[in-house]
Tab-separated table of C-alpha atoms in Angstrom:
chain	number	residue	atom	x	y	z
A	85	UNK	CA	8.482	30.932	-52.945
A	86	UNK	CA	10.619	31.652	-55.998
A	87	UNK	CA	8.192	34.058	-57.710
A	88	UNK	CA	5.578	33.398	-60.388
A	89	UNK	CA	5.997	29.934	-61.916
A	90	UNK	CA	6.447	29.752	-65.655
A	91	UNK	CA	6.057	26.044	-66.335
A	92	UNK	CA	3.257	23.774	-65.210
A	93	UNK	CA	3.666	20.030	-65.446
A	94	UNK	CA	1.326	17.103	-64.989
A	95	UNK	CA	-0.600	17.568	-61.708
A	96	UNK	CA	-0.978	15.085	-58.873
A	97	UNK	CA	-4.648	15.283	-57.840
A	98	UNK	CA	-4.519	19.031	-58.332
A	99	UNK	CA	-2.077	21.393	-60.057
A	100	UNK	CA	1.489	21.420	-58.789
A	101	UNK	CA	3.292	24.556	-59.882
A	102	UNK	CA	6.996	24.439	-60.646
A	103	UNK	CA	9.545	27.098	-61.458
A	104	UNK	CA	11.105	25.167	-64.310
A	105	UNK	CA	13.292	28.074	-65.407
A	106	UNK	CA	15.841	27.007	-62.826
A	107	UNK	CA	15.642	23.245	-63.214
A	108	UNK	CA	17.127	20.683	-65.554
A	109	UNK	CA	14.249	19.061	-67.415
A	110	UNK	CA	14.980	15.702	-65.818
A	111	UNK	CA	17.241	14.013	-63.329
A	112	UNK	CA	19.608	11.514	-64.883
A	113	UNK	CA	19.498	7.901	-63.786
A	114	UNK	CA	22.822	8.179	-61.993
A	115	UNK	CA	22.546	7.873	-58.215
A	116	UNK	CA	24.253	9.798	-55.481
A	117	UNK	CA	26.788	7.663	-53.652
A	118	UNK	CA	25.286	6.744	-50.285
A	119	UNK	CA	27.781	4.282	-48.834
A	120	UNK	CA	29.665	6.073	-46.077
A	121	UNK	CA	29.223	5.005	-42.457
A	122	UNK	CA	27.641	7.088	-41.134
A	123	UNK	CA	25.853	8.450	-44.192
A	124	UNK	CA	26.359	11.870	-42.666
A	125	UNK	CA	25.201	14.101	-39.867
A	126	UNK	CA	21.489	14.575	-39.291
A	127	UNK	CA	20.935	17.761	-37.328
A	128	UNK	CA	17.576	18.071	-35.568
A	129	UNK	CA	16.561	21.368	-33.980
A	130	UNK	CA	13.148	21.215	-32.319
A	131	UNK	CA	11.830	24.345	-30.612
A	132	UNK	CA	8.338	22.874	-30.139
A	133	UNK	CA	9.090	19.608	-28.365
A	134	UNK	CA	6.533	17.112	-29.650
A	135	UNK	CA	7.599	16.353	-33.207
A	136	UNK	CA	11.040	14.864	-33.633
A	137	UNK	CA	11.607	11.771	-31.481
A	138	UNK	CA	10.382	9.465	-34.232
A	139	UNK	CA	12.528	11.243	-36.823
A	140	UNK	CA	15.575	10.837	-34.618
A	141	UNK	CA	14.971	7.083	-34.607
A	142	UNK	CA	14.253	7.042	-38.345
A	143	UNK	CA	17.447	8.826	-39.375
A	144	UNK	CA	19.485	6.722	-36.959
A	145	UNK	CA	18.097	3.606	-38.642
A	146	UNK	CA	18.993	5.057	-42.042
A	147	UNK	CA	22.612	5.278	-40.961
A	148	UNK	CA	22.977	8.920	-39.910
A	149	UNK	CA	24.760	10.321	-36.889
A	150	UNK	CA	21.930	12.282	-35.272
A	151	UNK	CA	22.554	15.452	-33.285
A	152	UNK	CA	19.367	16.510	-31.508
A	153	UNK	CA	18.751	19.910	-29.878
A	154	UNK	CA	15.630	21.149	-28.080
A	155	UNK	CA	14.283	24.612	-27.277
A	156	UNK	CA	17.006	26.843	-28.716
A	157	UNK	CA	17.058	30.610	-28.977
A	158	UNK	CA	17.623	32.303	-32.327
A	159	UNK	CA	21.248	32.933	-31.388
A	160	UNK	CA	21.748	29.293	-30.423
A	161	UNK	CA	20.115	28.066	-33.649
A	162	UNK	CA	22.488	30.208	-35.687
A	163	UNK	CA	25.535	29.089	-33.706
A	164	UNK	CA	24.634	25.398	-33.933
A	165	UNK	CA	24.032	25.609	-37.690
A	166	UNK	CA	27.322	27.419	-38.205
A	167	UNK	CA	29.245	24.902	-36.082
A	168	UNK	CA	27.703	21.921	-37.868
A	169	UNK	CA	28.399	23.431	-41.297
A	170	UNK	CA	32.089	23.626	-40.383
A	171	UNK	CA	32.412	20.099	-39.003
A	172	UNK	CA	35.301	18.134	-40.581
A	173	UNK	CA	33.212	14.920	-40.579
A	174	UNK	CA	31.441	16.090	-43.750
A	175	UNK	CA	34.577	15.312	-45.723
A	176	UNK	CA	34.120	11.574	-45.116
A	177	UNK	CA	30.313	11.549	-45.353
A	178	UNK	CA	28.087	11.168	-48.400
A	179	UNK	CA	25.273	13.531	-47.346
A	180	UNK	CA	23.855	15.883	-44.739
A	181	UNK	CA	20.330	16.175	-43.316
A	182	UNK	CA	18.707	18.872	-41.208
A	183	UNK	CA	15.276	18.983	-39.564
A	184	UNK	CA	13.999	22.271	-38.146
A	185	UNK	CA	10.770	22.547	-36.152
A	186	UNK	CA	9.738	25.912	-34.791
A	187	UNK	CA	7.353	28.804	-34.956
A	188	UNK	CA	8.203	31.032	-37.859
A	189	UNK	CA	7.460	33.866	-40.216
A	190	UNK	CA	7.032	33.884	-43.967
A	191	UNK	CA	10.771	33.532	-44.640
A	192	UNK	CA	12.332	32.752	-41.270
A	193	UNK	CA	12.192	30.430	-38.280
A	194	UNK	CA	12.030	31.577	-34.687
A	195	UNK	CA	13.596	30.088	-31.629
A	196	UNK	CA	11.992	29.986	-28.224
A	197	UNK	CA	12.599	33.762	-28.020
A	198	UNK	CA	9.794	34.693	-30.372
A	199	UNK	CA	10.333	38.431	-30.016
A	200	UNK	CA	13.389	38.129	-32.228
A	201	UNK	CA	13.027	38.509	-35.991
A	202	UNK	CA	14.138	34.917	-36.479
A	203	UNK	CA	16.738	33.139	-38.602
A	204	UNK	CA	16.212	33.803	-42.329
A	205	UNK	CA	15.705	30.582	-44.271
A	206	UNK	CA	17.923	31.878	-47.057
A	207	UNK	CA	20.701	32.455	-44.525
A	208	UNK	CA	20.420	28.854	-43.349
A	209	UNK	CA	20.738	27.545	-46.881
A	210	UNK	CA	23.739	29.747	-47.654
A	211	UNK	CA	25.647	28.236	-44.725
A	212	UNK	CA	25.703	24.891	-46.550
A	213	UNK	CA	26.324	26.015	-50.129
A	214	UNK	CA	29.420	24.733	-51.902
A	215	UNK	CA	31.423	27.940	-51.500
A	216	UNK	CA	30.818	28.258	-47.741
A	217	UNK	CA	30.772	24.512	-46.947
A	218	UNK	CA	33.122	22.928	-49.520
A	219	UNK	CA	33.250	19.576	-47.692
A	220	UNK	CA	29.604	19.018	-48.747
A	221	UNK	CA	30.126	20.128	-52.347
A	222	UNK	CA	28.562	17.624	-54.743
A	223	UNK	CA	26.774	15.827	-51.903
A	224	UNK	CA	23.018	15.927	-51.176
A	225	UNK	CA	21.993	18.396	-48.481
A	226	UNK	CA	18.501	17.652	-47.177
A	227	UNK	CA	16.349	20.103	-45.236
A	228	UNK	CA	12.932	19.315	-43.758
A	229	UNK	CA	11.355	22.340	-42.077
A	230	UNK	CA	8.114	22.446	-40.125
A	231	UNK	CA	7.173	26.060	-39.460
A	232	UNK	CA	4.136	27.076	-37.427
A	233	UNK	CA	3.007	30.548	-38.508
A	234	UNK	CA	0.190	32.994	-37.950
A	235	UNK	CA	-2.355	32.554	-40.706
A	236	UNK	CA	-2.719	36.232	-41.581
A	237	UNK	CA	-0.887	36.606	-44.850
A	238	UNK	CA	1.408	33.656	-44.225
A	239	UNK	CA	-0.460	30.656	-45.617
A	240	UNK	CA	-1.980	30.184	-49.029
A	241	UNK	CA	-5.769	30.104	-48.836
A	242	UNK	CA	-6.317	26.620	-50.203
A	243	UNK	CA	-3.327	25.906	-52.394
A	244	UNK	CA	-1.109	22.882	-52.270
A	245	UNK	CA	2.111	24.037	-53.827
A	246	UNK	CA	5.263	22.177	-54.739
A	247	UNK	CA	7.987	24.320	-56.249
A	248	UNK	CA	11.348	23.287	-57.689
A	249	UNK	CA	14.335	25.620	-58.007
A	250	UNK	CA	16.732	27.250	-58.169
A	251	UNK	CA	19.058	24.719	-59.701
A	252	UNK	CA	22.133	24.197	-61.812
A	253	UNK	CA	21.677	25.974	-65.125
A	254	UNK	CA	22.694	24.413	-68.421
A	255	UNK	CA	25.716	26.681	-68.586
A	256	UNK	CA	27.120	24.821	-65.590
A	257	UNK	CA	27.535	21.534	-67.443
A	258	UNK	CA	31.099	21.092	-66.247
A	259	UNK	CA	29.819	21.098	-62.702
A	260	UNK	CA	28.120	17.766	-63.328
A	261	UNK	CA	31.384	15.989	-64.019
A	262	UNK	CA	33.023	14.004	-61.217
A	263	UNK	CA	36.630	13.910	-60.131
A	264	UNK	CA	38.844	16.923	-60.863
A	265	UNK	CA	35.806	19.044	-61.788
A	266	UNK	CA	34.362	18.779	-58.287
A	267	UNK	CA	35.334	22.375	-57.520
A	268	UNK	CA	33.206	23.594	-60.442
A	269	UNK	CA	29.929	22.348	-58.963
A	270	UNK	CA	27.391	25.152	-58.730
A	271	UNK	CA	27.201	26.577	-55.219
A	272	UNK	CA	23.433	25.920	-55.006
A	273	UNK	CA	23.508	22.387	-56.409
A	274	UNK	CA	22.419	19.231	-54.575
A	275	UNK	CA	19.858	20.760	-52.189
A	276	UNK	CA	16.560	19.162	-51.228
A	277	UNK	CA	14.508	21.794	-49.418
A	278	UNK	CA	11.110	20.680	-48.107
A	279	UNK	CA	9.186	23.331	-46.182
A	280	UNK	CA	5.839	22.792	-44.496
A	281	UNK	CA	3.799	25.605	-42.970
A	282	UNK	CA	0.913	25.094	-40.601
A	283	UNK	CA	-1.173	27.452	-38.500
A	284	UNK	CA	0.308	28.190	-35.096
A	285	UNK	CA	-3.091	27.456	-33.519
A	286	UNK	CA	-2.270	23.738	-33.917
A	287	UNK	CA	0.137	24.189	-31.013
A	288	UNK	CA	-2.480	25.653	-28.714
A	289	UNK	CA	-4.446	23.677	-26.188
A	290	UNK	CA	-3.393	20.994	-23.709
A	291	UNK	CA	-2.836	18.219	-26.268
A	292	UNK	CA	-1.207	19.522	-29.422
A	293	UNK	CA	-0.505	16.655	-31.812
A	294	UNK	CA	2.744	16.036	-33.697
A	295	UNK	CA	3.098	17.448	-37.182
A	296	UNK	CA	1.257	15.429	-39.817
A	297	UNK	CA	3.986	16.379	-42.287
A	298	UNK	CA	6.804	15.047	-40.107
A	299	UNK	CA	4.800	11.956	-39.154
A	300	UNK	CA	4.213	11.083	-42.817
A	301	UNK	CA	7.832	11.861	-43.663
A	302	UNK	CA	9.078	9.497	-40.988
A	303	UNK	CA	6.713	6.727	-42.066
A	304	UNK	CA	7.769	7.007	-45.700
A	305	UNK	CA	11.475	7.029	-44.894
A	306	UNK	CA	11.091	4.114	-42.498
A	307	UNK	CA	8.974	1.816	-44.643
A	308	UNK	CA	9.795	2.760	-48.225
A	309	UNK	CA	13.483	3.616	-48.264
A	310	UNK	CA	13.997	1.633	-51.466
A	311	UNK	CA	12.167	4.424	-53.295
A	312	UNK	CA	13.908	7.643	-54.259
A	313	UNK	CA	13.469	10.669	-52.043
A	314	UNK	CA	11.534	12.500	-54.759
A	315	UNK	CA	9.118	9.573	-55.068
A	316	UNK	CA	8.653	9.497	-51.301
A	317	UNK	CA	7.957	13.212	-51.225
A	318	UNK	CA	5.318	12.848	-53.931
A	319	UNK	CA	3.577	10.233	-51.800
A	320	UNK	CA	3.884	12.499	-48.774
A	321	UNK	CA	2.180	15.248	-50.799
A	322	UNK	CA	-0.748	12.970	-51.542
A	323	UNK	CA	-1.191	12.083	-47.884
A	324	UNK	CA	-1.132	15.743	-46.880
A	325	UNK	CA	-3.565	16.628	-49.669
A	326	UNK	CA	-5.978	13.942	-48.480
A	327	UNK	CA	-5.744	15.343	-44.948
A	328	UNK	CA	-6.339	18.902	-46.122
A	329	UNK	CA	-9.462	17.872	-48.014
A	330	UNK	CA	-11.067	16.634	-44.776
A	331	UNK	CA	-10.222	19.331	-42.242
A	332	UNK	CA	-10.780	23.031	-41.649
A	333	UNK	CA	-8.420	25.694	-42.992
A	334	UNK	CA	-6.787	26.106	-39.577
A	335	UNK	CA	-5.833	22.428	-39.532
A	336	UNK	CA	-4.225	22.257	-42.967
A	337	UNK	CA	-0.582	21.826	-43.894
A	338	UNK	CA	1.038	23.557	-46.878
A	339	UNK	CA	4.130	21.982	-48.391
A	340	UNK	CA	6.711	23.577	-50.698
A	341	UNK	CA	9.542	21.634	-52.287
A	342	UNK	CA	12.608	23.213	-53.831
A	343	UNK	CA	15.343	20.909	-55.044
A	344	UNK	CA	18.527	21.116	-57.061
A	345	UNK	CA	19.328	17.416	-57.095
A	346	UNK	CA	21.319	16.321	-60.136
A	347	UNK	CA	20.986	12.589	-59.510
A	348	UNK	CA	18.545	10.128	-57.992
A	349	UNK	CA	18.762	9.940	-54.218
A	350	UNK	CA	18.028	6.862	-52.128
A	351	UNK	CA	18.445	7.201	-48.348
A	352	UNK	CA	19.832	3.767	-47.692
A	353	UNK	CA	23.151	1.973	-47.567
A	354	UNK	CA	21.554	-0.893	-49.523
């Protein structure tokens, strides 16, 4: 998603490509503070209707205030995202989470009005960057997106790609300091952006099943919350890879991860 990768690290079952030019070489052992009650707002927008009930329960159990919306138009999606980004509650919260489930294009998500060009994914991310949403500056902002797309030109043939970036560059070292340097945090820092694409044909027929990606995500968050989010996502990747190795191309899921986390993240009060 970020162009040709220039660094390849140790693979998990098969090569995982990473755009290391944008990333620190490691995440320090320091943890994000996750002690507020609630931990933050978890916004769920589901334009499909069969994927997010279990995630609503999961994020409620994690300590989030869940706001759940079904079957929105593109205009409504944009308005809801903008309203949530401006909520004053972020000031007293330690994080923010967002789950989007919809049909989509290569770089956008649609609402129920599929004739529209959709909401650009980059536009969604910009709404929550430090300069446009200062109350979330320095706090983890988590996005989990399930997009159902037409296969022609939208999905990689057989790849299983996890990409990191863009992130805080070394020149932004002051941004990593707490306290009075909070306003120097890079505008794109502290994002966790997990995007899964699947063929839209999975939604066809009388009994379309929930997203494997979201099902695995919920299970990992529910049962293994003592592990860091990056560790959980690695395990999620393995489960999706195992699924992809057993099914036809039309039934596969393709997961991309971009993150700019500067600390370890554990989604638990404990």
